[in-house]
mmCIF file of C-alpha atoms in Angstrom:
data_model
loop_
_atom_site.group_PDB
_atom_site.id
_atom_site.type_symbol
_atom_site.label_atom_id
_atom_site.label_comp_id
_atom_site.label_asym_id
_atom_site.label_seq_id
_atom_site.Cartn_x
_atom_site.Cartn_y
_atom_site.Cartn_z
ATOM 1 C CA UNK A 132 0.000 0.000 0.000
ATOM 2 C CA UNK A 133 1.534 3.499 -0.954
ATOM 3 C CA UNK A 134 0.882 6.625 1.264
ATOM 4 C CA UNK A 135 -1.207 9.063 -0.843
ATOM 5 C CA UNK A 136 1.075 11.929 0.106
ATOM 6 C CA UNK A 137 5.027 11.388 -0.438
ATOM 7 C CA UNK A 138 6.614 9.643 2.431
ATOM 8 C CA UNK A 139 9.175 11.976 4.069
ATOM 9 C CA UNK A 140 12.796 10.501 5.348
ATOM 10 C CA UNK A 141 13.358 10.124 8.352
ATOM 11 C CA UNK A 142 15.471 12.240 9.737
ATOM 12 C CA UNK A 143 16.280 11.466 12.990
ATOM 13 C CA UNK A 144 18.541 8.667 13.350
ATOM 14 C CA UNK A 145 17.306 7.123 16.548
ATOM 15 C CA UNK A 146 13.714 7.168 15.225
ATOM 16 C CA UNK A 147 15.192 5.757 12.134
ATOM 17 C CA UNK A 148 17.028 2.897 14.226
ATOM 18 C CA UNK A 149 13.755 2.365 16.136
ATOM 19 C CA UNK A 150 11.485 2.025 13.022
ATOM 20 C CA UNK A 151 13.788 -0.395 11.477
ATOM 21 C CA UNK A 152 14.224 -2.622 14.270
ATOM 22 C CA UNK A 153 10.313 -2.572 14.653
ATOM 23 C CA UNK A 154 9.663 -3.500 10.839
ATOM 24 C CA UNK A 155 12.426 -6.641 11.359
ATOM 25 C CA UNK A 156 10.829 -7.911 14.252
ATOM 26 C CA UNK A 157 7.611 -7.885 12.985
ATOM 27 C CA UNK A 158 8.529 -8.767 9.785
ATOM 28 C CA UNK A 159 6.908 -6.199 7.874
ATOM 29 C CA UNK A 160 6.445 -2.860 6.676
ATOM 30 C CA UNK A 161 4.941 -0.645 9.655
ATOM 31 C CA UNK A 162 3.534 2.142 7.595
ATOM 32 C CA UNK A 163 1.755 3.539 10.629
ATOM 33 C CA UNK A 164 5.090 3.709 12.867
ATOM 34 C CA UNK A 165 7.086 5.733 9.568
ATOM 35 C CA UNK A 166 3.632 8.024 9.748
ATOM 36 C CA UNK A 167 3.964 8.630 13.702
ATOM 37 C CA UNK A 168 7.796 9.110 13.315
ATOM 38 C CA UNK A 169 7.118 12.198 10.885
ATOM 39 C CA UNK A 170 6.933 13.600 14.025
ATOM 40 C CA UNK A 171 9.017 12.885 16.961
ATOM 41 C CA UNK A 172 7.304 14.071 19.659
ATOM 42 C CA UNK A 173 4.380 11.629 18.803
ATOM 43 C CA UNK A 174 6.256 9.125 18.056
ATOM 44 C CA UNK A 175 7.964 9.233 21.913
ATOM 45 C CA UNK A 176 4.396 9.809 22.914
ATOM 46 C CA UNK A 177 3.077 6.698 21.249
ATOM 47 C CA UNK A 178 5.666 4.582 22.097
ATOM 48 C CA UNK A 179 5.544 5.942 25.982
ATOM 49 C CA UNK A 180 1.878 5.241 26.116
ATOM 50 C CA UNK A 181 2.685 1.531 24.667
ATOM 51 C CA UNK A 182 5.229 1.053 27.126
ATOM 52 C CA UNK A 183 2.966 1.998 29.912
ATOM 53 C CA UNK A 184 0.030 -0.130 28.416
ATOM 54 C CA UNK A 185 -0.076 -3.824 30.276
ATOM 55 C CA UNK A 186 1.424 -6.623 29.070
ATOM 56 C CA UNK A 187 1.737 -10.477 29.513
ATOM 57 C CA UNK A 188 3.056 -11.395 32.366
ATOM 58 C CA UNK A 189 3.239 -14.165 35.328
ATOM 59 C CA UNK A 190 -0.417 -12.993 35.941
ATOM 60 C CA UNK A 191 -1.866 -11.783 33.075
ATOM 61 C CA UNK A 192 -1.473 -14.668 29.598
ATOM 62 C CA UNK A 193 -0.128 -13.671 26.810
ATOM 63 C CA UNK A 194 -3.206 -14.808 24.713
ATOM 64 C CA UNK A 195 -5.838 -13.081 28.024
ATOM 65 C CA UNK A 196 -4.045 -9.730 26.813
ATOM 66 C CA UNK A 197 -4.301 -9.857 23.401
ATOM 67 C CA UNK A 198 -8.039 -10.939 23.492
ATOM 68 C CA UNK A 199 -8.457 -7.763 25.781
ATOM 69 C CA UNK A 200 -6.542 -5.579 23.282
ATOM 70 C CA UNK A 201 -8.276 -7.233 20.530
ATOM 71 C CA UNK A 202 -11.945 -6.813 22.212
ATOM 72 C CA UNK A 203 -11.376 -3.393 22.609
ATOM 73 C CA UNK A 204 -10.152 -2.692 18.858
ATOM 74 C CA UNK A 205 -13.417 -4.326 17.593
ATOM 75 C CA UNK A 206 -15.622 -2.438 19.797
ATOM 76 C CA UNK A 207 -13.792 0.825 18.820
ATOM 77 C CA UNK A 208 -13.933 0.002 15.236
ATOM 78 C CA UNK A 209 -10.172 1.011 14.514
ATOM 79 C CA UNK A 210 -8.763 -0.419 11.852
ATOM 80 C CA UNK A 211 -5.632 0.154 12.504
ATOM 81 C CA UNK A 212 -5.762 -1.409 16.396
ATOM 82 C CA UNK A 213 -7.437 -4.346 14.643
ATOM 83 C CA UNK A 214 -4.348 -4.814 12.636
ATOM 84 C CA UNK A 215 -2.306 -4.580 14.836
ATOM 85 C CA UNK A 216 -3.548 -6.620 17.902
ATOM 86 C CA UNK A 217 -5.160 -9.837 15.461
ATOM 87 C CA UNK A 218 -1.456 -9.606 14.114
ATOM 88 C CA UNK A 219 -0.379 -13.335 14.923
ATOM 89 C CA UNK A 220 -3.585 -13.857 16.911
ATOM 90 C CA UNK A 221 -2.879 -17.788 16.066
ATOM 91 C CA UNK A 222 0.631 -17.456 17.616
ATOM 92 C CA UNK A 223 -0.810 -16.798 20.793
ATOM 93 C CA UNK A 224 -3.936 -19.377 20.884
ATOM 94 C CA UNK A 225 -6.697 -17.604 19.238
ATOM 95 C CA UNK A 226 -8.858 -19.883 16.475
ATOM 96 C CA UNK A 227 -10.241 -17.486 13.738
ATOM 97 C CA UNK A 228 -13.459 -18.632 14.839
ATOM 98 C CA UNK A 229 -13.049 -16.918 18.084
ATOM 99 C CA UNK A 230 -11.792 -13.691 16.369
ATOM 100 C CA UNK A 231 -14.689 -13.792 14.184
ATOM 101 C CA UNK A 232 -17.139 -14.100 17.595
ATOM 102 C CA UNK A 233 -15.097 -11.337 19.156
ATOM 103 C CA UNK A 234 -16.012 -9.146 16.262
ATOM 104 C CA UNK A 235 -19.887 -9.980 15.669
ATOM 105 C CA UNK A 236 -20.382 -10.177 19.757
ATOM 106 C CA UNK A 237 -21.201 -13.623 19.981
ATOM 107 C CA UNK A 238 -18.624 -14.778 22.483
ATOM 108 C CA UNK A 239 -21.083 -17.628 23.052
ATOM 109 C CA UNK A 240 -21.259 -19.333 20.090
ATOM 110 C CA UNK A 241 -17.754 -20.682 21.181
ATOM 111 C CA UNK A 242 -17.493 -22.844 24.697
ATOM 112 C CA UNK A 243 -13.349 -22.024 24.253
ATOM 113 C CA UNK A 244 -13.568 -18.561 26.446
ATOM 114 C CA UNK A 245 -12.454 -19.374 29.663
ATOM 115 C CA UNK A 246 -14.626 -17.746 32.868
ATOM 116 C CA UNK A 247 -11.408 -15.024 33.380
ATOM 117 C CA UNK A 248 -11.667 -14.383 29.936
ATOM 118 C CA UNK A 249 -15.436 -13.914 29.098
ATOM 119 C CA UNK A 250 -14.498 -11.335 31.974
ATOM 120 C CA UNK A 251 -11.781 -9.727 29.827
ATOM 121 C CA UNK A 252 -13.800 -9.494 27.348
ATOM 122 C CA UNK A 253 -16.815 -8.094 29.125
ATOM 123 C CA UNK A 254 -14.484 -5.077 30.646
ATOM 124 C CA UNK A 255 -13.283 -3.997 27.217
ATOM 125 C CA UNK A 256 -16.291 -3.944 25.836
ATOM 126 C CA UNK A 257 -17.601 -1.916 28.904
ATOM 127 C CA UNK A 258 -14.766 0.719 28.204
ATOM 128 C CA UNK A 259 -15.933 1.708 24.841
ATOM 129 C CA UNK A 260 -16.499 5.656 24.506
ATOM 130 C CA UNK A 261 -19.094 7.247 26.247
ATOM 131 C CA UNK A 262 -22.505 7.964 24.675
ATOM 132 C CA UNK A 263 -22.981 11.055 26.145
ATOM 133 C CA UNK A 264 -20.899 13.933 28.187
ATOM 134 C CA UNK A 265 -22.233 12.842 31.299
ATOM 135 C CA UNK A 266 -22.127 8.855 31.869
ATOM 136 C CA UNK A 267 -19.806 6.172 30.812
ATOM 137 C CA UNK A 268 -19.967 2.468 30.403
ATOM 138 C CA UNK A 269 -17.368 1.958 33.194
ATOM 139 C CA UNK A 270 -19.127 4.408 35.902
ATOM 140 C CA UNK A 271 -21.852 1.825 36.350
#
């Protein structure tokens, strides 16, 4: 896919270093990082907030995160998260089937959601953006 405006070089060389060791590890090109490193102080921004954001751990399973993160993608409707968090869904456990229940909320058709993760998947969807000014979904 080609940007529709001319894609800039990148200039600075720790960005540069950082976008390249990205796209290797991932193993492709990450036209969304080169678009956030057009500008470095959103690309430190986006990276701080990833850093920050949870990951897998001795409590929390790799493939419990990434059905949260992928939960909350769907229920935003951003393309982009989708991408990036059903990346190697299979990788970390997830059937297609189950992505495909995530994304037309039928989390029941499939008996393979564990109890912790029906809860997972409950929260995100809780956490979507408000509907109006005054209440939100995780209030109640």
């Amino acid at each position: 896919m080609t940007p529709v405006i001319p894609e800039p070089q990148l200039r600075n060389p720790l960005i540069r270093l950082g976008v390249a060791v990205s796209e290797r590890i991932i193993g492709r090109r990450l036209a969304t990082a080169r678009l956030l490193a057009w500008s470095p102080k959103v690309a430190a921004g986006a990276g701080a907030l990833e850093a920050l954001a949870p990951t897998a751990g001795r409590d929390l399973p790799e493939r419990t995160l990434r059905l949260a993160r992928l939960t909350a993608s769907l229920t935003l409707n951003c393309p982009f998260c989708i991408d990036m968090n059903a990346h190697r869904h299979r990788q970390v456990g997830i059937t297609d089937a189950e992505v495909y229940a995530l994304r037309d909320r039928r989390e029941d058709v499939t008996k393979s959601f564990s109890p912790s993760e029906r809860l997972v998947i409950a929260y995100a969807r809780g956490c979507r953006r408000p509907r109006s000014p005054w209440t939100t979904r995780c209030d109640r």
